[in-house]
């Protein structure tokens, strides 16, 4: 594949180079960008962490990660040999000025030998407790001065609540321009998520009906079979609302609900998204129990395997009140969406791993067909499958073949793997490439992050103030707590999950 946008000479400095994110995601993504010819001739990865490692030991460690996690599988020897020369490692303490002086010296050397200014990308692949320290040290040591060429990447979670997010934004704004700050939400780099914009704004036929006149409600489900794994320490400070809804699910909702951008300029797209967050109806503290549901998994069975409950997981308090499931009903108070509920839910240790958005249309205004012909009648639905299957399903009514007039729902499918051949880039490939190019469209702006926290604060506060009396309240391997069914059933709906399998042309139940 030939790159269409040329990337200038670039050095990416990864703080936390010995960690999981670097190993599983960042380096496999950079390696795939290299294989796809996106990496410029002058390029370097500088890993920084406290571990004692030589360049070669670090390269070997990274190679193992690439072999294990790259979408292309095990690396070819020759490819890896020509790639690994880009990688070097520096042992350093994040709180020590010497670390940053060494990094600066190294970048200056690259600049000198390449004879051209280089993009400096500082990636904080570290737990959030280090963000402040590293950002401050980068700023203090003159590494952020070049506004055009320096970029800092902040992984989620961005803050722990509204106040801490504001604090972090203020701190970053004291050191960097907003244009230098890339707040990363990896969902925005997923192919299917980017496709929501293409689907909505590159087609004429959906936009006229994309509003309260035709859409009954919207559902967004991100369900995971995985538990908290070894992230108990982090998860005990987060929970499903902070970990998933504040960022990934609200961003999906913005893409579904936003107005058409005038252009794909980064600020234009982000303005339209933040408009959605600002239009979300504020939760009254006394109503939180009616609009938000929380759950925590107990032991159960997933695909024939017994799994432990959340409170038994490593580093989790045995009487923890942290939610591993959250469902929330939102309203968007604007002309387009007035009165249309958006139901979102996410949870760990659920029965399946699937991310799906369902747009349910209003029923037809008048049934012309006799009742007996329409027993299986279902409203039109548009189902956007984000993962693991990637595709779009449009459900409508059809006449069953036969001498009688009988109607039933059928599906029209668009399946990525049928329509396109070739590999699909991982979210981190897309996002890293955008960072190298200096395109912030898929990254969170300060006001977006703060607006997302603002809307959730009443729920966070209410849940903090009142421990859930019935935790744990759902079995691992189930669909979540019963309260989540009740949340949507009260409005006469139910949660719809329709996996889109490859070559699945059967109508779903
Ligand atoms: C992360 C969350 O942001 O997203 C994890 O911290 C979650 O808890 C993960 O498992 C889900 O991402 P994906 O890409 O696997 O859907």
XYZ file of C-alpha atoms and ligand atoms in Angstrom:
525
model
C 0.000 0.000 0.000
C 1.374 3.431 -0.896
C 0.942 6.124 1.731
C -1.031 9.134 0.559
C 0.159 11.552 3.231
C 3.850 11.895 3.825
C 4.952 11.821 7.433
C 7.924 13.921 8.411
C 10.880 12.633 10.411
C 9.496 11.410 13.727
C 10.746 10.279 17.128
C 8.207 8.613 19.408
C 9.220 8.505 23.051
C 7.224 5.917 24.970
C 7.138 6.448 28.724
C 6.178 3.117 30.223
C 7.939 1.149 27.500
C 8.164 -1.923 29.716
C 4.392 -2.074 30.249
C 1.507 -4.013 28.814
C 0.126 -1.290 26.552
C 3.469 -0.883 24.779
C 3.879 -4.628 24.459
C 0.389 -5.603 23.328
C -0.800 -2.571 21.412
C 1.649 0.215 20.637
C 4.610 -1.690 19.239
C 2.559 -4.221 17.220
C 0.718 -1.208 15.754
C 3.946 0.637 14.892
C 5.343 -2.552 13.369
C 2.262 -2.923 11.165
C 2.528 0.713 10.090
C 6.087 -0.080 9.104
C 5.006 -3.126 7.071
C 2.401 -0.960 5.338
C 5.072 1.591 4.398
C 3.765 4.399 6.577
C 6.910 4.831 8.627
C 9.118 7.632 7.290
C 12.724 7.073 6.406
C 13.820 9.070 9.444
C 12.068 7.461 12.374
C 12.910 6.287 15.888
C 11.175 4.677 18.846
C 12.733 5.550 22.165
C 11.434 3.392 25.008
C 11.730 4.801 28.522
C 11.010 2.839 31.687
C 12.586 1.984 35.015
C 13.502 -1.599 34.037
C 17.131 -2.516 33.490
C 17.356 -3.486 29.818
C 19.810 -3.114 26.987
C 18.584 -2.058 23.539
C 18.800 -5.660 22.435
C 16.884 -7.006 25.404
C 14.191 -4.419 24.817
C 13.975 -5.279 21.105
C 13.681 -8.966 21.941
C 10.894 -8.264 24.428
C 9.066 -6.130 21.870
C 9.522 -8.783 19.201
C 7.810 -11.334 21.451
C 4.875 -8.953 21.873
C 4.631 -8.374 18.132
C 4.686 -12.112 17.443
C 1.926 -12.654 19.967
C -0.362 -9.703 19.308
C 0.180 -8.406 15.791
C -2.861 -8.860 13.555
C -0.460 -10.351 11.020
C 0.757 -13.016 13.437
C 4.391 -13.964 13.855
C 6.826 -11.508 12.300
C 9.070 -12.547 9.433
C 12.739 -12.616 10.373
C 13.903 -10.254 7.649
C 11.105 -7.765 8.236
C 11.828 -7.689 11.933
C 15.566 -7.280 11.367
C 15.055 -4.212 9.229
C 12.473 -2.773 11.652
C 14.263 -3.270 14.962
C 16.993 -0.798 14.095
C 14.479 1.971 14.785
C 14.119 0.903 18.414
C 16.277 2.011 21.333
C 15.774 1.945 25.075
C 16.683 4.245 27.975
C 16.338 3.285 31.602
C 15.033 6.230 33.548
C 12.950 7.362 36.464
C 9.909 9.462 35.456
C 10.578 11.882 38.322
C 14.241 12.417 37.482
C 15.359 15.382 35.375
C 18.248 13.324 33.970
C 15.738 11.092 32.158
C 14.359 14.045 30.213
C 17.779 15.548 29.595
C 18.878 12.237 28.066
C 15.737 12.109 25.916
C 16.330 15.676 24.749
C 19.933 14.960 23.917
C 18.932 11.925 21.926
C 16.286 13.855 19.960
C 18.757 16.660 19.282
C 21.193 14.100 17.939
C 18.590 12.666 15.585
C 17.723 16.154 14.419
C 21.359 16.919 13.760
C 22.120 13.713 11.898
C 18.897 13.869 9.844
C 19.448 17.563 9.154
C 15.782 18.452 9.605
C 13.344 19.262 12.444
C 11.655 16.142 13.828
C 8.196 15.482 15.198
C 8.508 14.605 18.877
C 5.717 12.396 20.074
C 5.611 11.800 23.837
C 3.409 8.840 24.655
C 2.367 8.348 28.271
C 1.776 4.596 28.303
C 1.692 4.633 32.086
C -0.912 4.461 34.870
C -2.775 7.783 35.283
C -0.974 8.522 38.550
C 2.142 9.339 36.464
C 0.477 11.658 33.906
C 0.999 14.814 35.900
C 4.609 14.136 36.766
C 5.680 13.146 33.253
C 3.830 16.011 31.549
C 5.335 18.511 33.979
C 8.842 17.149 33.456
C 8.443 17.212 29.672
C 7.388 20.852 29.914
C 10.055 21.853 32.449
C 12.828 20.305 30.406
C 11.986 22.234 27.286
C 10.615 19.273 25.367
C 7.225 20.854 24.651
C 8.494 24.212 23.459
C 8.232 23.531 19.793
C 4.449 23.811 19.394
C 4.481 22.622 15.819
C 6.570 19.521 16.316
C 5.890 18.340 19.905
C 2.851 16.239 20.799
C 1.812 14.590 24.021
C -0.463 11.555 24.155
C -2.646 10.937 27.182
C -4.354 7.579 27.491
C -7.683 7.189 29.221
C -8.834 7.441 31.944
C -8.526 11.205 31.616
C -9.209 12.176 35.210
C -11.251 10.361 37.768
C -14.116 12.803 37.878
C -14.906 16.301 36.618
C -12.651 18.043 39.097
C -9.584 15.879 38.426
C -10.139 16.099 34.642
C -10.244 19.909 34.906
C -7.122 19.858 37.011
C -5.273 17.716 34.445
C -6.504 19.905 31.579
C -5.300 23.034 33.387
C -1.942 21.494 34.046
C -1.536 20.388 30.420
C -2.676 23.753 29.107
C 0.035 25.392 31.215
C 2.631 23.375 29.328
C 1.177 22.645 25.901
C -1.219 24.164 23.400
C -4.479 22.255 23.018
C -3.297 21.437 19.481
C -0.357 19.495 20.938
C -2.481 17.334 23.253
C -3.885 14.036 21.982
C -6.338 12.473 24.456
C -6.759 8.961 23.244
C -9.960 6.909 23.269
C -9.099 3.782 21.310
C -12.747 3.180 20.312
C -12.522 6.144 17.965
C -9.821 4.392 15.956
C -11.887 1.275 15.279
C -12.820 0.855 11.625
C -16.484 0.263 12.339
C -16.639 3.307 14.574
C -15.108 5.521 11.899
C -17.560 4.013 9.471
C -20.480 5.497 11.415
C -19.543 8.895 9.986
C -19.200 7.494 6.473
C -22.504 5.676 6.793
C -24.361 8.724 8.034
C -22.786 11.476 5.991
C -21.728 9.829 2.750
C -25.218 8.472 2.022
C -28.244 10.546 1.215
C -30.951 8.117 2.220
C -30.517 7.773 5.976
C -30.084 11.375 7.066
C -33.675 12.504 6.265
C -35.069 9.856 8.636
C -32.327 10.166 11.260
C -34.403 12.019 13.811
C -37.252 11.908 16.322
C -39.884 11.666 13.591
C -38.681 8.238 12.495
C -36.445 6.851 15.214
C -38.111 5.344 18.251
C -35.031 4.725 20.350
C -31.339 3.877 20.175
C -29.466 1.166 22.050
C -25.720 0.888 22.513
C -24.310 -2.287 24.027
C -20.671 -3.048 24.728
C -20.618 -6.423 26.384
C -17.489 -8.329 27.394
C -16.922 -11.895 28.514
C -13.626 -10.912 30.095
C -13.511 -10.075 33.768
C -11.170 -7.521 35.299
C -8.235 -9.889 34.782
C -5.171 -8.520 36.580
C -6.434 -4.921 36.616
C -8.152 -5.105 39.992
C -6.087 -2.253 41.407
C -7.151 0.103 38.640
C -10.710 -1.175 38.378
C -11.352 -0.637 42.087
C -10.853 3.074 41.438
C -12.945 3.079 38.280
C -15.946 0.819 37.677
C -17.911 0.391 34.454
C -19.299 3.933 34.355
C -15.882 5.581 34.447
C -14.036 2.865 32.545
C -16.405 2.555 29.581
C -19.430 4.871 29.564
C -17.648 8.169 30.278
C -15.521 7.645 27.185
C -16.182 4.822 24.714
C -19.977 4.619 24.927
C -20.606 8.355 25.089
C -18.363 8.784 22.065
C -20.360 6.180 20.141
C -23.501 8.039 21.104
C -22.032 11.321 19.849
C -21.304 9.764 16.461
C -24.865 8.517 16.169
C -26.448 11.750 17.346
C -24.229 14.547 16.025
C -25.195 16.986 13.280
C -23.407 16.774 9.942
C -20.013 18.453 10.094
C -19.343 21.073 7.453
C -15.929 19.505 6.855
C -13.711 16.860 8.377
C -11.575 19.455 10.024
C -10.646 18.208 13.536
C -12.316 21.068 15.361
C -15.433 21.041 13.228
C -16.057 17.337 13.936
C -15.314 17.777 17.617
C -17.569 20.826 17.855
C -20.448 18.778 16.535
C -19.734 15.979 18.987
C -19.466 18.234 21.989
C -22.820 19.789 21.035
C -24.386 16.382 21.693
C -22.769 16.063 25.115
C -23.861 19.570 26.024
C -27.433 18.799 24.990
C -27.700 15.685 27.182
C -30.441 16.066 29.767
C -28.954 16.576 33.234
C -29.735 13.865 35.771
C -31.467 15.025 38.919
C -29.809 13.328 41.909
C -33.200 12.067 43.123
C -33.896 10.442 39.721
C -30.622 8.599 39.281
C -32.154 5.313 40.437
C -34.726 5.562 37.619
C -32.244 6.245 34.825
C -29.091 4.368 35.807
C -28.553 0.767 36.872
C -25.409 -0.816 38.260
C -24.336 -4.398 38.662
C -21.488 -6.522 39.916
C -20.758 -10.078 38.805
C -20.612 -13.064 41.049
C -19.124 -16.411 40.075
C -20.668 -18.261 37.180
C -19.967 -20.082 33.956
C -18.634 -18.707 30.688
C -18.453 -21.032 27.721
C -18.355 -24.084 29.954
C -15.694 -22.705 32.291
C -16.285 -21.789 35.912
C -15.182 -18.231 36.651
C -14.841 -16.400 39.955
C -16.858 -13.410 41.103
C -15.545 -9.835 41.034
C -14.968 -9.721 44.782
C -12.732 -12.785 44.528
C -10.533 -11.294 41.785
C -6.924 -10.316 42.683
C -6.517 -6.851 44.247
C -10.263 -6.421 44.718
C -11.828 -5.598 48.064
C -13.865 -8.588 49.284
C -16.788 -6.252 49.987
C -16.228 -3.950 47.006
C -19.027 -1.643 45.935
C -17.541 -1.090 42.460
C -19.878 -1.733 39.526
C -18.770 -4.095 36.762
C -21.961 -3.384 34.818
C -23.734 -0.108 34.118
C -26.792 0.789 32.068
C -27.986 4.363 31.615
C -30.876 5.986 29.789
C -30.067 9.345 28.216
C -32.143 11.995 26.472
C -30.718 14.582 24.131
C -32.586 17.849 24.456
C -32.397 19.285 20.964
C -34.642 19.516 17.907
C -33.422 16.330 16.294
C -33.652 13.999 19.293
C -36.252 15.423 21.652
C -38.022 12.524 23.396
C -35.913 9.733 21.852
C -34.295 7.579 24.564
C -30.710 6.417 24.132
C -30.102 3.320 26.234
C -26.484 2.398 26.800
C -25.084 -0.548 28.721
C -21.775 -2.224 29.293
C -20.492 -4.932 31.541
C -17.811 -7.466 32.234
C -18.257 -11.232 32.492
C -21.414 -11.171 30.412
C -22.625 -13.989 28.201
C -20.975 -12.696 25.037
C -18.376 -10.309 23.729
C -20.069 -7.936 21.365
C -20.358 -4.220 20.667
C -23.450 -3.206 18.779
C -25.583 -0.142 18.143
C -29.259 -0.591 17.324
C -31.400 2.134 15.838
C -35.027 1.147 16.216
C -37.446 2.985 13.933
C -41.002 3.908 14.783
C -43.769 1.509 13.775
C -45.634 2.189 10.538
C -48.410 4.736 11.137
C -51.176 2.437 9.950
C -51.364 -1.341 9.492
C -53.061 -1.963 6.149
C -52.528 -5.716 6.373
C -54.965 -8.015 8.179
C -53.826 -8.852 11.712
C -53.241 -12.544 10.920
C -50.641 -11.651 8.266
C -48.491 -9.650 10.613
C -48.025 -11.862 13.660
C -44.232 -11.669 13.339
C -44.204 -7.996 12.588
C -41.175 -6.137 13.952
C -40.259 -2.506 13.636
C -37.482 -1.580 11.209
C -34.086 -1.763 12.794
C -30.675 -0.727 11.714
C -27.962 -2.612 13.541
C -24.379 -1.437 13.421
C -22.052 -4.198 14.550
C -18.830 -2.743 15.873
C -17.112 -5.959 16.963
C -16.213 -8.800 16.833
C -18.144 -9.087 13.559
C -18.037 -5.921 11.544
C -21.063 -5.033 9.535
C -24.462 -3.431 9.221
C -27.836 -5.122 9.200
C -31.068 -3.475 8.080
C -34.218 -5.234 9.154
C -37.481 -4.801 7.272
C -40.719 -6.729 6.590
C -41.128 -8.969 3.577
C -43.846 -11.185 2.194
C -43.102 -14.825 2.793
C -43.179 -16.718 -0.506
C -46.447 -18.634 -0.831
C -50.052 -18.257 -1.796
C -50.969 -16.605 1.459
C -50.076 -13.058 2.436
C -47.790 -13.573 5.403
C -45.265 -10.998 6.534
C -42.119 -11.539 8.495
C -38.894 -9.645 9.226
C -35.844 -10.196 7.030
C -32.397 -8.668 7.012
C -30.235 -6.959 4.475
C -26.593 -7.378 5.382
C -23.382 -5.571 4.741
C -20.508 -7.639 6.002
C -17.002 -6.152 5.912
C -15.297 -9.449 5.307
C -17.495 -10.166 2.277
C -17.188 -6.674 0.850
C -13.492 -6.048 1.415
C -10.447 -8.211 1.295
C -7.171 -7.458 3.035
C -6.463 -6.855 6.681
C -8.232 -4.331 8.822
C -5.913 -2.014 10.738
C -6.137 -2.097 14.502
C -7.436 1.030 16.246
C -3.948 1.848 17.528
C -2.528 1.798 14.001
C -5.057 4.386 12.862
C -4.564 6.538 15.929
C -0.765 6.431 15.937
C -0.701 7.298 12.261
C -2.990 10.271 12.934
C -0.692 11.407 15.735
C 2.331 11.169 13.438
C 0.450 13.179 10.813
C -0.778 15.705 13.350
C -4.486 15.030 12.769
C -6.487 15.322 15.994
C -9.964 14.560 14.583
C -10.221 11.201 16.366
C -8.928 12.494 19.680
C -10.772 14.015 22.600
C -10.626 17.745 23.118
C -10.538 19.197 26.641
C -14.151 20.392 26.489
C -15.400 16.981 25.294
C -13.797 15.188 28.216
C -15.159 17.694 30.689
C -18.655 17.610 29.181
C -18.683 13.808 29.465
C -17.677 13.961 33.114
C -20.195 16.727 33.805
C -23.106 14.646 32.612
C -22.126 11.594 34.646
C -21.238 13.300 37.915
C -24.728 13.030 39.463
C -24.665 9.267 38.858
C -21.106 8.913 40.160
C -21.993 10.917 43.263
C -25.224 9.028 43.905
C -23.516 5.654 43.568
C -20.687 6.731 45.810
C -23.043 8.034 48.471
C -25.178 4.877 48.511
C -23.580 1.453 48.406
C -25.548 -1.004 46.372
C -27.466 -3.183 48.826
C -27.668 -6.163 46.483
C -24.102 -6.550 45.125
C -23.116 -8.962 43.622
C -26.302 -9.029 41.580
C -25.590 -10.918 38.368
C -24.027 -14.254 37.498
C -20.921 -14.312 35.359
C -22.087 -15.539 31.962
C -25.526 -13.906 32.221
C -26.876 -10.813 30.478
C -26.359 -8.622 33.521
C -28.631 -7.644 36.407
C -32.410 -7.853 36.164
C -32.658 -4.157 36.937
C -31.136 -3.451 33.512
C -33.982 -5.354 31.864
C -36.437 -3.378 33.942
C -34.823 -0.065 32.928
C -35.740 -0.611 29.309
C -38.849 -2.744 29.837
C -40.509 0.157 31.680
C -40.573 1.939 28.313
C -41.967 -1.128 26.525
C -38.657 -2.220 24.932
C -36.084 -4.919 25.421
C -32.347 -5.119 24.838
C -31.557 -6.366 21.385
C -28.323 -8.131 20.597
C -27.891 -9.430 17.093
C -24.479 -10.840 16.335
C -23.506 -10.526 12.720
C -21.695 -13.682 11.715
C -19.746 -14.093 8.556
C -22.062 -15.414 5.849
C -24.967 -15.169 8.220
C -27.918 -14.668 5.969
C -30.513 -16.081 8.304
C -33.013 -13.693 9.799
C -32.311 -13.364 13.505
C -34.762 -14.153 16.238
C -10.679 -0.267 27.849
C -11.197 -0.593 29.211
O -10.662 1.122 27.648
O -11.498 -0.877 26.870
C -11.266 -2.096 29.419
O -10.349 -0.012 30.199
C -12.061 -2.740 28.306
O -11.846 -2.397 30.679
C -11.545 -2.292 26.954
O -11.943 -4.133 28.442
C -12.437 -2.790 25.844
O -11.821 -2.512 24.626
P -12.100 -3.397 23.344
O -11.352 -2.718 22.252
O -11.582 -4.767 23.667
O -13.581 -3.406 23.144
